[in-house]
């Protein structure tokens, strides 16, 4: 999906995870695949140069990206409570042009009922 988004001309692409640990897992997967085009953003980072970033939702507030990939919107990841709703809201409102939401097995109840074409 990242390669397709780049081909379409999107300059800033974010993979937004719920936690810092998930971000580290994604970043490690990038290294394993020898995909060098991903910058891991942590609370220690002070600037973002564009390109592909992996960032937790709690650090994404106030940022905007051409395209956003929500890493895991599974039933067990985002549950229906105030904190998860806020984190999910931040994640999905960072996209200027394209938004992709991924999940394993069952989607979170926060997106259940949405036309599958919109989030699968």
PDB file of C-alpha atoms in Angstrom:
ATOM      1  CA  UNK A   1       0.000   0.000   0.000  1.00  0.00           C
ATOM      2  CA  UNK A   2       2.881   2.364   0.784  1.00  0.00           C
ATOM      3  CA  UNK A   3       4.393   1.872  -2.680  1.00  0.00           C
ATOM      4  CA  UNK A   4       1.004   2.505  -4.311  1.00  0.00           C
ATOM      5  CA  UNK A   5       0.490   5.680  -2.278  1.00  0.00           C
ATOM      6  CA  UNK A   6       3.935   6.922  -3.286  1.00  0.00           C
ATOM      7  CA  UNK A   7       3.195   6.176  -6.934  1.00  0.00           C
ATOM      8  CA  UNK A   8       0.027   8.244  -6.595  1.00  0.00           C
ATOM      9  CA  UNK A   9       2.206  11.165  -5.486  1.00  0.00           C
ATOM     10  CA  UNK A  10       1.565  11.225  -1.761  1.00  0.00           C
ATOM     11  CA  UNK A  11       4.588  12.743  -0.041  1.00  0.00           C
ATOM     12  CA  UNK A  12       3.662  12.253   3.601  1.00  0.00           C
ATOM     13  CA  UNK A  13       2.415   8.839   4.687  1.00  0.00           C
ATOM     14  CA  UNK A  14       1.790   7.827   8.280  1.00  0.00           C
ATOM     15  CA  UNK A  15       1.334   4.400   9.734  1.00  0.00           C
ATOM     16  CA  UNK A  16      -0.509   5.195  12.937  1.00  0.00           C
ATOM     17  CA  UNK A  17      -0.442   2.613  15.688  1.00  0.00           C
ATOM     18  CA  UNK A  18      -2.183   2.722  19.024  1.00  0.00           C
ATOM     19  CA  UNK A  19       0.932   2.210  21.149  1.00  0.00           C
ATOM     20  CA  UNK A  20       4.637   2.835  21.025  1.00  0.00           C
ATOM     21  CA  UNK A  21       5.237  -0.917  21.230  1.00  0.00           C
ATOM     22  CA  UNK A  22       3.136  -1.498  18.103  1.00  0.00           C
ATOM     23  CA  UNK A  23       5.148   1.210  16.349  1.00  0.00           C
ATOM     24  CA  UNK A  24       8.383  -0.531  17.308  1.00  0.00           C
ATOM     25  CA  UNK A  25       7.009  -3.852  16.007  1.00  0.00           C
ATOM     26  CA  UNK A  26       6.127  -2.252  12.659  1.00  0.00           C
ATOM     27  CA  UNK A  27       9.514  -0.545  12.462  1.00  0.00           C
ATOM     28  CA  UNK A  28      11.281  -3.841  13.188  1.00  0.00           C
ATOM     29  CA  UNK A  29       9.210  -5.478  10.446  1.00  0.00           C
ATOM     30  CA  UNK A  30      10.375  -2.752   8.038  1.00  0.00           C
ATOM     31  CA  UNK A  31      13.990  -3.528   8.940  1.00  0.00           C
ATOM     32  CA  UNK A  32      13.386  -7.256   8.514  1.00  0.00           C
ATOM     33  CA  UNK A  33      11.999  -6.604   4.998  1.00  0.00           C
ATOM     34  CA  UNK A  34      14.934  -4.260   4.342  1.00  0.00           C
ATOM     35  CA  UNK A  35      12.446  -1.453   3.748  1.00  0.00           C
ATOM     36  CA  UNK A  36      14.438   1.616   4.695  1.00  0.00           C
ATOM     37  CA  UNK A  37      11.813   4.250   3.994  1.00  0.00           C
ATOM     38  CA  UNK A  38      10.199   4.398   7.417  1.00  0.00           C
ATOM     39  CA  UNK A  39      10.983   6.819  10.217  1.00  0.00           C
ATOM     40  CA  UNK A  40       9.953   5.787  13.711  1.00  0.00           C
ATOM     41  CA  UNK A  41       8.574   8.769  15.622  1.00  0.00           C
ATOM     42  CA  UNK A  42       8.860   8.711  19.403  1.00  0.00           C
ATOM     43  CA  UNK A  43       8.304  11.325  22.093  1.00  0.00           C
ATOM     44  CA  UNK A  44      12.025  12.194  21.789  1.00  0.00           C
ATOM     45  CA  UNK A  45      11.722  13.343  18.161  1.00  0.00           C
ATOM     46  CA  UNK A  46      11.291  17.047  17.556  1.00  0.00           C
ATOM     47  CA  UNK A  47      10.809  17.221  13.803  1.00  0.00           C
ATOM     48  CA  UNK A  48       9.370  15.303  10.896  1.00  0.00           C
ATOM     49  CA  UNK A  49      10.946  15.584   7.471  1.00  0.00           C
ATOM     50  CA  UNK A  50       8.154  14.018   5.420  1.00  0.00           C
ATOM     51  CA  UNK A  51       8.065  10.610   3.810  1.00  0.00           C
ATOM     52  CA  UNK A  52       6.843   7.508   5.609  1.00  0.00           C
ATOM     53  CA  UNK A  53       6.511   7.653   9.382  1.00  0.00           C
ATOM     54  CA  UNK A  54       5.430   5.167  12.004  1.00  0.00           C
ATOM     55  CA  UNK A  55       3.829   7.036  14.864  1.00  0.00           C
ATOM     56  CA  UNK A  56       1.600   6.273  17.848  1.00  0.00           C
ATOM     57  CA  UNK A  57      -1.793   7.971  17.782  1.00  0.00           C
ATOM     58  CA  UNK A  58      -1.073   9.915  20.973  1.00  0.00           C
ATOM     59  CA  UNK A  59       1.823  11.701  19.210  1.00  0.00           C
ATOM     60  CA  UNK A  60      -0.027  12.297  15.939  1.00  0.00           C
ATOM     61  CA  UNK A  61      -2.395  14.954  17.280  1.00  0.00           C
ATOM     62  CA  UNK A  62      -1.911  18.199  15.373  1.00  0.00           C
ATOM     63  CA  UNK A  63      -0.064  16.561  12.464  1.00  0.00           C
ATOM     64  CA  UNK A  64      -1.466  16.028   8.984  1.00  0.00           C
ATOM     65  CA  UNK A  65      -0.436  13.521   6.337  1.00  0.00           C
ATOM     66  CA  UNK A  66      -1.390  12.992   2.707  1.00  0.00           C
ATOM     67  CA  UNK A  67      -2.253   9.389   3.542  1.00  0.00           C
ATOM     68  CA  UNK A  68      -2.782   7.483   6.773  1.00  0.00           C
ATOM     69  CA  UNK A  69      -2.727   3.770   7.453  1.00  0.00           C
ATOM     70  CA  UNK A  70      -4.302   2.813  10.774  1.00  0.00           C
ATOM     71  CA  UNK A  71      -2.267  -0.217  11.729  1.00  0.00           C
ATOM     72  CA  UNK A  72      -4.628  -2.352  13.803  1.00  0.00           C
ATOM     73  CA  UNK A  73      -8.253  -1.507  14.343  1.00  0.00           C
ATOM     74  CA  UNK A  74      -9.162  -4.965  15.610  1.00  0.00           C
ATOM     75  CA  UNK A  75     -11.865  -5.708  18.143  1.00  0.00           C
ATOM     76  CA  UNK A  76      -9.330  -6.109  20.959  1.00  0.00           C
ATOM     77  CA  UNK A  77      -7.237  -3.099  19.998  1.00  0.00           C
ATOM     78  CA  UNK A  78      -9.790  -0.288  19.999  1.00  0.00           C
ATOM     79  CA  UNK A  79     -12.609  -0.954  22.429  1.00  0.00           C
ATOM     80  CA  UNK A  80     -15.646   1.217  22.986  1.00  0.00           C
ATOM     81  CA  UNK A  81     -14.452   3.497  25.772  1.00  0.00           C
ATOM     82  CA  UNK A  82     -13.566   7.172  25.931  1.00  0.00           C
ATOM     83  CA  UNK A  83      -9.775   6.773  25.717  1.00  0.00           C
ATOM     84  CA  UNK A  84      -9.852   4.426  22.721  1.00  0.00           C
ATOM     85  CA  UNK A  85     -12.447   6.545  20.949  1.00  0.00           C
ATOM     86  CA  UNK A  86     -10.209   9.620  21.325  1.00  0.00           C
ATOM     87  CA  UNK A  87      -7.094   7.767  20.152  1.00  0.00           C
ATOM     88  CA  UNK A  88      -8.956   6.365  17.150  1.00  0.00           C
ATOM     89  CA  UNK A  89     -10.437   9.787  16.339  1.00  0.00           C
ATOM     90  CA  UNK A  90      -6.958  11.330  16.308  1.00  0.00           C
ATOM     91  CA  UNK A  91      -5.684   8.549  14.023  1.00  0.00           C
ATOM     92  CA  UNK A  92      -8.444   8.820  11.439  1.00  0.00           C
ATOM     93  CA  UNK A  93      -8.501  12.610  11.295  1.00  0.00           C
ATOM     94  CA  UNK A  94      -4.809  12.970  10.360  1.00  0.00           C
ATOM     95  CA  UNK A  95      -5.407  11.995   6.705  1.00  0.00           C
ATOM     96  CA  UNK A  96      -5.736  14.779   4.157  1.00  0.00           C
ATOM     97  CA  UNK A  97      -6.469  12.576   1.137  1.00  0.00           C
ATOM     98  CA  UNK A  98      -6.402   8.819   1.803  1.00  0.00           C
ATOM     99  CA  UNK A  99      -7.256   6.731   4.845  1.00  0.00           C
ATOM    100  CA  UNK A 100      -6.803   2.977   5.159  1.00  0.00           C
ATOM    101  CA  UNK A 101      -7.869   1.074   8.251  1.00  0.00           C
ATOM    102  CA  UNK A 102      -6.567  -2.443   8.789  1.00  0.00           C
ATOM    103  CA  UNK A 103      -7.547  -5.084  11.290  1.00  0.00           C
ATOM    104  CA  UNK A 104      -7.064  -8.785  11.975  1.00  0.00           C
ATOM    105  CA  UNK A 105      -9.964 -11.189  12.435  1.00  0.00           C
ATOM    106  CA  UNK A 106     -12.752  -8.879  13.615  1.00  0.00           C
ATOM    107  CA  UNK A 107     -12.915  -5.092  13.314  1.00  0.00           C
ATOM    108  CA  UNK A 108     -13.322  -2.886  16.349  1.00  0.00           C
ATOM    109  CA  UNK A 109     -16.901  -2.087  17.224  1.00  0.00           C
ATOM    110  CA  UNK A 110     -15.929   1.536  16.553  1.00  0.00           C
ATOM    111  CA  UNK A 111     -15.965   0.779  12.824  1.00  0.00           C
ATOM    112  CA  UNK A 112     -18.412  -2.097  12.690  1.00  0.00           C
ATOM    113  CA  UNK A 113     -21.362  -1.234  10.495  1.00  0.00           C
ATOM    114  CA  UNK A 114     -19.340   0.960   8.150  1.00  0.00           C
ATOM    115  CA  UNK A 115     -19.442  -0.205   4.551  1.00  0.00           C
ATOM    116  CA  UNK A 116     -16.572  -2.696   4.169  1.00  0.00           C
ATOM    117  CA  UNK A 117     -15.388  -0.892   1.026  1.00  0.00           C
ATOM    118  CA  UNK A 118     -14.538   2.080   3.198  1.00  0.00           C
ATOM    119  CA  UNK A 119     -12.301   0.282   5.658  1.00  0.00           C
ATOM    120  CA  UNK A 120     -11.068  -3.001   4.243  1.00  0.00           C
TER     121      UNK A 120
END
